[in-house]
mmCIF file of C-alpha atoms and ligand atoms in Angstrom:
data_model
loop_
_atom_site.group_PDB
_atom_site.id
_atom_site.type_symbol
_atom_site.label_atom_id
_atom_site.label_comp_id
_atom_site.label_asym_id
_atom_site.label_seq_id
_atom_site.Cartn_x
_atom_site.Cartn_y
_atom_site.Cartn_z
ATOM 1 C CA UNK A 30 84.771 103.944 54.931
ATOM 2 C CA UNK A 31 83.518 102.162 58.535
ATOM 3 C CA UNK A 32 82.760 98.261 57.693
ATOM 4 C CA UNK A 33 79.104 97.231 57.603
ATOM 5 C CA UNK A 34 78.161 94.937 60.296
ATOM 6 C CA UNK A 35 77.744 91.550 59.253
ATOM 7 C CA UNK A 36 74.037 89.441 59.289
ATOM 8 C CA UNK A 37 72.890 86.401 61.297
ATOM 9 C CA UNK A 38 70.200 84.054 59.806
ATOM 10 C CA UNK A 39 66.753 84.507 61.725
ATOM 11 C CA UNK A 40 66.111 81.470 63.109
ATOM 12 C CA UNK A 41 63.648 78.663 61.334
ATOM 13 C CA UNK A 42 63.287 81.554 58.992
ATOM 14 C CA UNK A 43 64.400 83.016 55.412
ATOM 15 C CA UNK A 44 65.351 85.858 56.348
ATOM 16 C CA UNK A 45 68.610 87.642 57.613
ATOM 17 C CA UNK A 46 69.135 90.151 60.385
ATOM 18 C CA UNK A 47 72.155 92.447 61.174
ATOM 19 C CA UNK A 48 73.875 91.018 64.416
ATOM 20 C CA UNK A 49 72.524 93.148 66.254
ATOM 21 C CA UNK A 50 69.345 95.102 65.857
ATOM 22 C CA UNK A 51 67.575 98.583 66.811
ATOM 23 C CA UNK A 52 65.072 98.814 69.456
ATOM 24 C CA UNK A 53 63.210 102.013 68.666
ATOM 25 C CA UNK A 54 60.672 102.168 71.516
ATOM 26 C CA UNK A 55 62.684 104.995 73.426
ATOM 27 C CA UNK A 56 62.276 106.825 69.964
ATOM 28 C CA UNK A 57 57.983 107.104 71.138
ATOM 29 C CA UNK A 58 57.879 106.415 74.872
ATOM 30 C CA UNK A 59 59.272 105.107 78.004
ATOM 31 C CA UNK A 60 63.160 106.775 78.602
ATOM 32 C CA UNK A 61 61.960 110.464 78.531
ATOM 33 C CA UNK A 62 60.321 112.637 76.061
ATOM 34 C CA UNK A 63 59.476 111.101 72.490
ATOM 35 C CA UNK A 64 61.604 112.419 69.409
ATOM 36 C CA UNK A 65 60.572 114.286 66.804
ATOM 37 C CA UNK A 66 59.565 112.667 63.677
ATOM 38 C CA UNK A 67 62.573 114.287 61.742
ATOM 39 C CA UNK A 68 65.152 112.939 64.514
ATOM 40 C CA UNK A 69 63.796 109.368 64.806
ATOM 41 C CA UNK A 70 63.507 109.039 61.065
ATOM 42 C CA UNK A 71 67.203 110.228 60.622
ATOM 43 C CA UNK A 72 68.079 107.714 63.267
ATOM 44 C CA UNK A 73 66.211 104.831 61.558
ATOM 45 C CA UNK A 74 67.914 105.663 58.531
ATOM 46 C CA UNK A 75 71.021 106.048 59.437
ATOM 47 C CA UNK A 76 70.905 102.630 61.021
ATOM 48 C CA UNK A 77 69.836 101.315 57.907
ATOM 49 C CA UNK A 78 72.738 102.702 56.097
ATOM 50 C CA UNK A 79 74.875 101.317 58.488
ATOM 51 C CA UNK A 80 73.545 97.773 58.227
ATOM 52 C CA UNK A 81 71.430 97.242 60.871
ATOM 53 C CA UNK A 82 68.062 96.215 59.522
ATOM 54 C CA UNK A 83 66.210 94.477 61.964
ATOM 55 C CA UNK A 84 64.372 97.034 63.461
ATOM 56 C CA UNK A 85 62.042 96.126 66.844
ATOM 57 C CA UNK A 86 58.990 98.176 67.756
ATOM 58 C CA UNK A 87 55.505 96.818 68.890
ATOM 59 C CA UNK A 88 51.773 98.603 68.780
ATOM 60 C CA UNK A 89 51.722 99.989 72.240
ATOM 61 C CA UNK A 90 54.679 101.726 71.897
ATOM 62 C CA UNK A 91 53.224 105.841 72.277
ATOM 63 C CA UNK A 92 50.050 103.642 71.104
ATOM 64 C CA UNK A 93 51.278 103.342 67.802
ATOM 65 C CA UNK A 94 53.211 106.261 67.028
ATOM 66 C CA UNK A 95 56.776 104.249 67.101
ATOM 67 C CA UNK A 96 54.974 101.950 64.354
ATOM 68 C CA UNK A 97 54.043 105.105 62.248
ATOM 69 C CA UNK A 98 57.725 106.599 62.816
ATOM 70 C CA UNK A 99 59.390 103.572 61.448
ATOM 71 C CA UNK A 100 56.938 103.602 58.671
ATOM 72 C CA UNK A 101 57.609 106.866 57.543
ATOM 73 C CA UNK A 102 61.673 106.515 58.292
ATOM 74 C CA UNK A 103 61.454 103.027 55.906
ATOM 75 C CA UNK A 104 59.168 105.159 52.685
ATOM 76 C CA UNK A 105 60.831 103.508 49.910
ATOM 77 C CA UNK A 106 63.448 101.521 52.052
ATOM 78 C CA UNK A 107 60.872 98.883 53.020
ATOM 79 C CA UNK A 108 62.259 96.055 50.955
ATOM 80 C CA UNK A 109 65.652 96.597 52.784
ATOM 81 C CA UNK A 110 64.390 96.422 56.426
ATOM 82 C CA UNK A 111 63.387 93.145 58.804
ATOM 83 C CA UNK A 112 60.221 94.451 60.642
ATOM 84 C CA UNK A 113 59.423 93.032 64.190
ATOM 85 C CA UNK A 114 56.796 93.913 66.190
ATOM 86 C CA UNK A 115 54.357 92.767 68.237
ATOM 87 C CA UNK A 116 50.889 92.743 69.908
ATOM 88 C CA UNK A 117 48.959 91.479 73.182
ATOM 89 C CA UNK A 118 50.036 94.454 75.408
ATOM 90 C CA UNK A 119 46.490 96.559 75.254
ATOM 91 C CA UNK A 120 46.225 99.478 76.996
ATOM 92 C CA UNK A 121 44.267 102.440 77.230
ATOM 93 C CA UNK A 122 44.804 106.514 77.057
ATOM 94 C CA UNK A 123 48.323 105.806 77.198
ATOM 95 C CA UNK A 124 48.172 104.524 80.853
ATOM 96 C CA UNK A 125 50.918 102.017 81.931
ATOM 97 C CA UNK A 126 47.917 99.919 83.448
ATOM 98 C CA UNK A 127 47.574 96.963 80.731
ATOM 99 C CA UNK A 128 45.313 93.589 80.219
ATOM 100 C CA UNK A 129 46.874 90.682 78.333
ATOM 101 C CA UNK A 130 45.111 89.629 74.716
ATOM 102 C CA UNK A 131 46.076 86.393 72.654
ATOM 103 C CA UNK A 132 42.233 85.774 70.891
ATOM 104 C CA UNK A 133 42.566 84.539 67.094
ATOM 105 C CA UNK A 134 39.991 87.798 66.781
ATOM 106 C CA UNK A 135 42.120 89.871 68.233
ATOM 107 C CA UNK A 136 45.497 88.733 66.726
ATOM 108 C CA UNK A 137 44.102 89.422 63.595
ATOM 109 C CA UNK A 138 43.001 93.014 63.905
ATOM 110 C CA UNK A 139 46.067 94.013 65.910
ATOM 111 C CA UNK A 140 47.822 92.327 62.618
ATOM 112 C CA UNK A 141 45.566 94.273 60.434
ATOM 113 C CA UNK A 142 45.774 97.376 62.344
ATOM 114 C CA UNK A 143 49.890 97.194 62.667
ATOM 115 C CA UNK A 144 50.129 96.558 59.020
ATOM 116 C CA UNK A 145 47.730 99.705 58.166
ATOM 117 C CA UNK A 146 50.156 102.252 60.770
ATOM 118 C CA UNK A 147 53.263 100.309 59.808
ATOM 119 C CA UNK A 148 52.410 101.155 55.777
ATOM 120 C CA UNK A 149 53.383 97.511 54.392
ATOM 121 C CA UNK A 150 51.629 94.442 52.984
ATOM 122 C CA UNK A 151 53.209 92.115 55.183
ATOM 123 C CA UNK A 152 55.451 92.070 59.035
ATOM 124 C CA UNK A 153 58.590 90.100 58.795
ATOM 125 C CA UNK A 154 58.523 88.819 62.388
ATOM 126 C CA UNK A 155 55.514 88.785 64.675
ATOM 127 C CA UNK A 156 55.905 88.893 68.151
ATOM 128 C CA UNK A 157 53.195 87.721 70.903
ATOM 129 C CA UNK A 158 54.354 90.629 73.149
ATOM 130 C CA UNK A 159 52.862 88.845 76.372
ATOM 131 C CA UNK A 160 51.386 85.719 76.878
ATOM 132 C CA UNK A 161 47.055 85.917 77.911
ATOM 133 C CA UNK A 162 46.616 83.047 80.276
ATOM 134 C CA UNK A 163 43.246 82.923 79.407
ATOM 135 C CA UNK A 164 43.299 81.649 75.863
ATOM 136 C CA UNK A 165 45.736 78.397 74.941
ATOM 137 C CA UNK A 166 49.063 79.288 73.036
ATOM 138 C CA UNK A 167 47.801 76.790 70.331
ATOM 139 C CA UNK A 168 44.856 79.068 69.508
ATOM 140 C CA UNK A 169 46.950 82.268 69.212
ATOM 141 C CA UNK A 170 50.102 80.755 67.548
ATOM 142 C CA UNK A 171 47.397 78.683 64.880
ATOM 143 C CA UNK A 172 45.769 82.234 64.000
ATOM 144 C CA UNK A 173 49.463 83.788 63.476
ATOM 145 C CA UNK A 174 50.228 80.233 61.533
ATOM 146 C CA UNK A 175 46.937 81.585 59.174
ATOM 147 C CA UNK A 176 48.275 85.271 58.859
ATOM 148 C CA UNK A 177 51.785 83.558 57.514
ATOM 149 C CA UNK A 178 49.633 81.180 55.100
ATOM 150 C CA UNK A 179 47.980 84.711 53.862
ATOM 151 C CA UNK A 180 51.644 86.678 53.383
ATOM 152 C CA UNK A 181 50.892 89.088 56.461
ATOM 153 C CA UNK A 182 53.907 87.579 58.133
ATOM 154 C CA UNK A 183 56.367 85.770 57.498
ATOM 155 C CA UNK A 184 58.273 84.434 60.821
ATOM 156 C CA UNK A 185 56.410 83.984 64.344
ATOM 157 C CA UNK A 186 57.877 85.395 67.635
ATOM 158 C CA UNK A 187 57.001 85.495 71.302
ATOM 159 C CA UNK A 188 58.476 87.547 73.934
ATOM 160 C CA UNK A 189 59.239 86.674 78.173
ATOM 161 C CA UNK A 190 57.528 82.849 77.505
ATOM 162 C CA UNK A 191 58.287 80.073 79.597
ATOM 163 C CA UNK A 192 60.189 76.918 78.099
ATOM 164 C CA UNK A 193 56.884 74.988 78.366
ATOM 165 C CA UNK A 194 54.924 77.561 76.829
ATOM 166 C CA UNK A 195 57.929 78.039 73.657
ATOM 167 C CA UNK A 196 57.872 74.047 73.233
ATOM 168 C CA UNK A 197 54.092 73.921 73.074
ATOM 169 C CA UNK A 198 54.157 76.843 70.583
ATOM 170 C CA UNK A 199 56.710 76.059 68.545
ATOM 171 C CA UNK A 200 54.761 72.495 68.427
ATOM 172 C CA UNK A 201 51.737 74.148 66.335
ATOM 173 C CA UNK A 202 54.286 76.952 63.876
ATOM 174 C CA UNK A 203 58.106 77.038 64.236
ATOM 175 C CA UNK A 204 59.075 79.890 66.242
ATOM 176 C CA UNK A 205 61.882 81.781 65.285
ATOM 177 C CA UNK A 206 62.526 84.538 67.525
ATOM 178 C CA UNK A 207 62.332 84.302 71.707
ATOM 179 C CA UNK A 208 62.658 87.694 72.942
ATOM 180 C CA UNK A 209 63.039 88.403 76.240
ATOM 181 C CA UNK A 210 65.014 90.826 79.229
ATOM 182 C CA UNK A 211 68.456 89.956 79.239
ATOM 183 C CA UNK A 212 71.915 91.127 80.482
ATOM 184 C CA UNK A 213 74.658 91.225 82.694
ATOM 185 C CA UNK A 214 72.408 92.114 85.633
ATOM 186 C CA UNK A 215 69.625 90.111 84.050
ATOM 187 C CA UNK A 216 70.543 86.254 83.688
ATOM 188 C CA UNK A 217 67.072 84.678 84.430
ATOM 189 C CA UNK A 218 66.985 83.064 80.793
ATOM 190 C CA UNK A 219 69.967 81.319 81.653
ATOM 191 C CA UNK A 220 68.209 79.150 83.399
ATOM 192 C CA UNK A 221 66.871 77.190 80.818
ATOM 193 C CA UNK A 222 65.659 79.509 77.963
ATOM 194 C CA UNK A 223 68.949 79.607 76.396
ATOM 195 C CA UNK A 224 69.386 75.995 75.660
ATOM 196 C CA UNK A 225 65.971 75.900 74.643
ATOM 197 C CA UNK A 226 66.090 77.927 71.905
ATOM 198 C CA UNK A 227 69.575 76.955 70.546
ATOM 199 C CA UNK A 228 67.858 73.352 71.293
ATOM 200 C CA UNK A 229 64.660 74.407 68.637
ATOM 201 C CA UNK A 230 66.838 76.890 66.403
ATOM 202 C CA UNK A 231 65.354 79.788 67.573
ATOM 203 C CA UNK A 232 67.123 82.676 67.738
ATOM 204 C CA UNK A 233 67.128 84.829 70.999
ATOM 205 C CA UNK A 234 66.662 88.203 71.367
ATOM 206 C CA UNK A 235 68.086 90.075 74.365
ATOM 207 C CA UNK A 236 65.979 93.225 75.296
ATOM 208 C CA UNK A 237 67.301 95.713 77.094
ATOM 209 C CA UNK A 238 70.791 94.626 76.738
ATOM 210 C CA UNK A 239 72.493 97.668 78.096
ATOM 211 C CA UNK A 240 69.888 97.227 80.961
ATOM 212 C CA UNK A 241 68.110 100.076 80.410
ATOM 213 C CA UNK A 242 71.204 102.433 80.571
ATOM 214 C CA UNK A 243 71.716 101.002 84.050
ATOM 215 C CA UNK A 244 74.967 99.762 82.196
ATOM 216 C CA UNK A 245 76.342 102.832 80.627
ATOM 217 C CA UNK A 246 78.339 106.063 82.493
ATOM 218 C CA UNK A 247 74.555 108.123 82.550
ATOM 219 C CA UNK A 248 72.156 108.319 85.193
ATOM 220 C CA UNK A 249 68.057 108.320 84.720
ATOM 221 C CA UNK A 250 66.602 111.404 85.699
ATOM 222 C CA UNK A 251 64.644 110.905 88.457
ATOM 223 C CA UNK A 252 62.364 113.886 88.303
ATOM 224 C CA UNK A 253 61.473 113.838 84.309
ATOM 225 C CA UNK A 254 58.138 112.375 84.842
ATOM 226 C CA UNK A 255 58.335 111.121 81.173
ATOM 227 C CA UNK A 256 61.199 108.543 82.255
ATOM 228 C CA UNK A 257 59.261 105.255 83.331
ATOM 229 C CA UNK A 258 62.285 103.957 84.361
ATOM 230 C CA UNK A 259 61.747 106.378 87.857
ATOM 231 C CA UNK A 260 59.226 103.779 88.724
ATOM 232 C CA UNK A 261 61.133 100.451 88.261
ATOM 233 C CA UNK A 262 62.412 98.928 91.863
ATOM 234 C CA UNK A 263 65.856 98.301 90.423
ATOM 235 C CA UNK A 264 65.914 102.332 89.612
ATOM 236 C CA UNK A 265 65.037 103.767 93.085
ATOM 237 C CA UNK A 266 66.605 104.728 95.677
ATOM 238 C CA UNK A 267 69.311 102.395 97.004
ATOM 239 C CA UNK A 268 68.652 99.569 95.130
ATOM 240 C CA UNK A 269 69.546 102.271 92.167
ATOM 241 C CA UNK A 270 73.080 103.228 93.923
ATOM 242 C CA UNK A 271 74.200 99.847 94.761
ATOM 243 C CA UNK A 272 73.622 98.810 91.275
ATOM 244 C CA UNK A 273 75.425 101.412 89.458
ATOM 245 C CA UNK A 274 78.016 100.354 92.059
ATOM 246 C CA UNK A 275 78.089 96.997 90.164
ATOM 247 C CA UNK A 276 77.812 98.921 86.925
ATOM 248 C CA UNK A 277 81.027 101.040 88.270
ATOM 249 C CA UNK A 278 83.372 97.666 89.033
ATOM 250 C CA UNK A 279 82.304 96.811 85.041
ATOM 251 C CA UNK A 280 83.572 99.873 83.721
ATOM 252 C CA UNK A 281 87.140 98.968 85.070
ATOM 253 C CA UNK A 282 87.072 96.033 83.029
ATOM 254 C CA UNK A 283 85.733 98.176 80.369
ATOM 255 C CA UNK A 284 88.417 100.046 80.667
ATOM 256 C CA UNK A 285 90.799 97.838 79.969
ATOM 257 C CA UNK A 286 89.309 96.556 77.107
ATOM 258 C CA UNK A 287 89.418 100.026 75.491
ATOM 259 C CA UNK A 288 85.773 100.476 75.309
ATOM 260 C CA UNK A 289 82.947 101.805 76.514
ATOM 261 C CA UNK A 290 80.866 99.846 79.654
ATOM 262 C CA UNK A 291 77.356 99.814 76.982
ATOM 263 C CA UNK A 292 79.614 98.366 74.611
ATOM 264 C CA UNK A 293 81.283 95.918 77.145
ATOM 265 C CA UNK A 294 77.306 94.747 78.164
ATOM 266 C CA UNK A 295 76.538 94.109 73.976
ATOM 267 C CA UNK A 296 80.080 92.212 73.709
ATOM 268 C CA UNK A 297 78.532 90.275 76.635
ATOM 269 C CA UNK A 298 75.570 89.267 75.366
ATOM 270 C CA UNK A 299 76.978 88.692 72.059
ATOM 271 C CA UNK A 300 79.588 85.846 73.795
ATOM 272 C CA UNK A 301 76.664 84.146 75.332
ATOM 273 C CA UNK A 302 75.609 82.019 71.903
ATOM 274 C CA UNK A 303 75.798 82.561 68.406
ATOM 275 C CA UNK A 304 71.938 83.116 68.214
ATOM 276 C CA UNK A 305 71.811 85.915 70.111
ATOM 277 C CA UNK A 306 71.058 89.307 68.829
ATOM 278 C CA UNK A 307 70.441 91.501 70.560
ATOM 279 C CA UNK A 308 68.528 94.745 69.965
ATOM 280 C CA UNK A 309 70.124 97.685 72.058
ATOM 281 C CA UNK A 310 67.723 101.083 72.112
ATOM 282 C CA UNK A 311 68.824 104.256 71.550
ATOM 283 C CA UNK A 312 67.906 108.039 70.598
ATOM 284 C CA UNK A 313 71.170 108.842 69.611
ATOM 285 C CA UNK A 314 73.402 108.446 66.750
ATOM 286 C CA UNK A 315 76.900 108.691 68.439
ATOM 287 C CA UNK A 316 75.204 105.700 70.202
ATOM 288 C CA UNK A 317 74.336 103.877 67.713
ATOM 289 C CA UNK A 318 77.639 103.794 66.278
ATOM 290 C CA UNK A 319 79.035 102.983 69.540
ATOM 291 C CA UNK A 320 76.551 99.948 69.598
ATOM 292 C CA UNK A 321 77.829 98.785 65.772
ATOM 293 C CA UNK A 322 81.131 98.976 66.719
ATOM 294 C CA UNK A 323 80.319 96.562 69.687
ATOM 295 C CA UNK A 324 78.922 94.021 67.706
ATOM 296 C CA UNK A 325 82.938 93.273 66.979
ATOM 297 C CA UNK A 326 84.513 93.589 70.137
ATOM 298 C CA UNK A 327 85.558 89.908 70.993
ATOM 299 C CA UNK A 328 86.045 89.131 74.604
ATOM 300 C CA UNK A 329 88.811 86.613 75.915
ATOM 301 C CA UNK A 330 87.757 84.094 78.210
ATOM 302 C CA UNK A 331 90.484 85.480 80.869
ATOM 303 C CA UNK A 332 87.831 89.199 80.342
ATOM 304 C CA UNK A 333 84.693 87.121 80.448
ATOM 305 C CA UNK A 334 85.931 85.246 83.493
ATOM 306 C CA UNK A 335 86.832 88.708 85.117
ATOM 307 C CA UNK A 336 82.781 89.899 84.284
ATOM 308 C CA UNK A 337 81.894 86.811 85.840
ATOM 309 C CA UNK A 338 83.563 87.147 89.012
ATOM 310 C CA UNK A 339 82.302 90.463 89.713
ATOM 311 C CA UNK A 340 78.809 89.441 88.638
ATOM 312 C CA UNK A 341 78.865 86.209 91.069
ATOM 313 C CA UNK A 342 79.874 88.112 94.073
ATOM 314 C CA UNK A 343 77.288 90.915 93.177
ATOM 315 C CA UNK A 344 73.418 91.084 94.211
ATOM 316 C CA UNK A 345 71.097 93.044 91.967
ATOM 317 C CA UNK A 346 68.632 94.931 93.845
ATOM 318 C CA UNK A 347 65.003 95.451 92.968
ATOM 319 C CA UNK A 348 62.964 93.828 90.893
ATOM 320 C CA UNK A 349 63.589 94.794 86.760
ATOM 321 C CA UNK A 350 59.323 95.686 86.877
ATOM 322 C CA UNK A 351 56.663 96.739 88.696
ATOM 323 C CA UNK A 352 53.911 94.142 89.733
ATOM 324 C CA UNK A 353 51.733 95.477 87.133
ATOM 325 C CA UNK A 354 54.748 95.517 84.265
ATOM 326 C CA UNK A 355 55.145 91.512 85.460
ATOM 327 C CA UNK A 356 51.591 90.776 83.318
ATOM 328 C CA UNK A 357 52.149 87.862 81.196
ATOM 329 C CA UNK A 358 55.883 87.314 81.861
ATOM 330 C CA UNK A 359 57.098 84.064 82.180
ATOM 331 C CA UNK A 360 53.807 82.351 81.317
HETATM 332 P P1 ATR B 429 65.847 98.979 75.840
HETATM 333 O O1 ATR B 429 66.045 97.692 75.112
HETATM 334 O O2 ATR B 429 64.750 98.882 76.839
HETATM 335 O O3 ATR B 429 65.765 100.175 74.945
HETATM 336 P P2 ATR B 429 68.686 99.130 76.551
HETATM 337 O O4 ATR B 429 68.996 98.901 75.129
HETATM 338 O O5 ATR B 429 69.259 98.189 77.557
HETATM 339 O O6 ATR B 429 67.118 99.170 76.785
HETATM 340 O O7 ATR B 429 69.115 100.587 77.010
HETATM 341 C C1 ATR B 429 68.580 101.735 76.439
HETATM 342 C C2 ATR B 429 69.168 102.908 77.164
HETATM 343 O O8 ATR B 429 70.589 102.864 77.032
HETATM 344 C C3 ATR B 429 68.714 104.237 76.635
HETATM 345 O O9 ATR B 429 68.479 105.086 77.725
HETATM 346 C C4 ATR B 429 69.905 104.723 75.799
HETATM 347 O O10 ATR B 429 70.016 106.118 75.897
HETATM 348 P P3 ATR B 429 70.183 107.075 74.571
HETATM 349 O O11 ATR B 429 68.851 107.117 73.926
HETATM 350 O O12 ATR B 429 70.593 108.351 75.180
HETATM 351 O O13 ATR B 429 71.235 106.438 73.733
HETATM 352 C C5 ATR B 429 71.093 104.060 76.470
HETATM 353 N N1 ATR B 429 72.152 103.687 75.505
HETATM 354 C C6 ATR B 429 72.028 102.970 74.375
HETATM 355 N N2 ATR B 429 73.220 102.817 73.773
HETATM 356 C C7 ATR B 429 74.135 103.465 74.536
HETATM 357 C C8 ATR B 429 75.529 103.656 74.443
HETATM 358 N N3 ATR B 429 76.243 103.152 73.453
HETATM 359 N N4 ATR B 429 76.131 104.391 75.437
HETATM 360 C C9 ATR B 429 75.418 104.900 76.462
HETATM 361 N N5 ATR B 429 74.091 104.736 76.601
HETATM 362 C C10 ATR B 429 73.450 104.026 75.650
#
């Protein structure tokens, strides 16, 4: 019988999360055609069965069909599963082009709307997906502090925020998840968003650990016009080659450690602090299990200071979004 992965307390929270999650967006859009209902639910449950119950989506993802698929995968699982997901991304007729929405009117009906596709009473965790400039943190967060009060959610998240914007937030409702891009060829939270959150007990949630399958043996079609990732600058081109190059002096390291290089990217993460969980995506099951088995691969400071030699001499090329994707980050 394979060993159930072990849980993590959410931070400022009740509740308790696998160690590390599932990121079910590629399930509906983004990385290539969307599965079918019957594959994404087996996915979703098999997950579950496995452990993992902290399952990420958001409302924009295939404009609400992800939200729909987990709610059908979850029918009479519900009670077992930590929901995230998240709104403020609003887009229309499934266009990539997006405006930024944080109103207390609008973070209710998104609420309202995501509870109705997502077949439950209440959200576990609710993310602010993007931060809207144009209305103060304090008004959005003290609307989400209401929804909690009324048993539609019980823990508040926000996702790519700046420190000042998390301290000013967290100020009004304790915030107890901070997710944002992060991996081996993403370190910008290093900065100072990592402190921060162990600082405030939040726990921080890497997206796109695996970097988008930058880190992993595959390659992104270039040509499947259902694959956003063809339009990201780190994905094109050169700037693509010379960072699988980087990706290729990992998987000797890999290698050595007897695993895969996806897995040696979640072990990464996973080393950086003991509130990090990260919430890998994938379509597949083999993957999955791959990514479950990571979540106890332990690596030696001599291995982590071989990843960070390679990743100090190493320049990663292109930015991880396009100008337009960049909307409300780091606000
Ligand atoms: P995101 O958070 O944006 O979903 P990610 O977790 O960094 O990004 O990477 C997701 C990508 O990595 C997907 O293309 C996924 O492909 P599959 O759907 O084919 O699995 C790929 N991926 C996830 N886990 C993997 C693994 N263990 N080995 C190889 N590729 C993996």
């Amino acid at each position: 019988m394979t060993e159930r992965i072990s849980e993590k307390a959410l931070g400022n929270s009740e509740l308790k999360i696998s160690t590390i999650g599932l990121g079910c967006m590629g399930l509906s859009e983004f990385y290539g055609q969307p599965a079918s209902l019957e594959d994404g639910c087996n996915l979703i449950r098999h997950a579950l069965e496995r452990g993992v119950n902290f399952f990420d989506t958001a409302d924009m993802y295939g404009d609400g069909h992800n939200e729909k698929m987990l709610a059908a995968a979850l029918k009479g699982k519900r009670e077992q599963a930590v929901i995230a997901t998240k709104f403020g991304i609003v887009r229309q007729n499934g266009e990539y082009a997006r405006t930024i929405c944080g109103t207390p009117e609008y973070v209710r009906k998104a609420c309202h709307d995501s509870l109705k596709r997502l077949e439950t009473d209440y959200i576990d965790l609710y993310y602010i997906h993007r931060v809207d400039s144009s209305t103060p943190i304090e008004d959005t967060i003290g609307e989400m502090s209401r929804l909690v009060d009324e048993g539609k959610i019980r823990a508040l998240g926000i996702s790519e925020a700046s420190a000042e914007t998390i301290r000013r937030a967290h100020a009004v409702h304790p915030i107890s998840a901070l997710q944002s891009e992060y991996s081996m060829l993403t370190r910008d939270p290093e900065d100072e968003i990592l402190a921060l959150t162990r600082e405030l007990g939040i726990t921080f949630v890497p997206y796109s650990p695996i970097c988008r399958g930058l880190l992993s043996s595959s390659r992104i079609d270039s040509n499947d016009s259902a694959d956003f990732r063809r339009n990201l600058p780190r994905f094109q081109g050169e700037a693509y080659d010379k960072n699988k190059s980087i990706a290729t002096a990992l998987s000797e390291i890999a290698q050595a450690k007897g695993c895969s290089l996806a897995q040696l990217s979640l072990a990464w993460v996973l080393a950086q602090g003991d509130n990090i969980v990260p919430i890998p995506g994938t379509t597949k099951i083999k993957n999955l299990e791959s990514n479950i088995e990571a979540a106890g691969i332990n690596l030696t400071g001599d291995e982590l200071a071989e990843i960070d030699i390679i990743l100090s001499g190493a320049t990663v090329e292109g930015a991880r979004y396009t100008e337009e994707g960049m909307k409300g980050v780091n606000l």
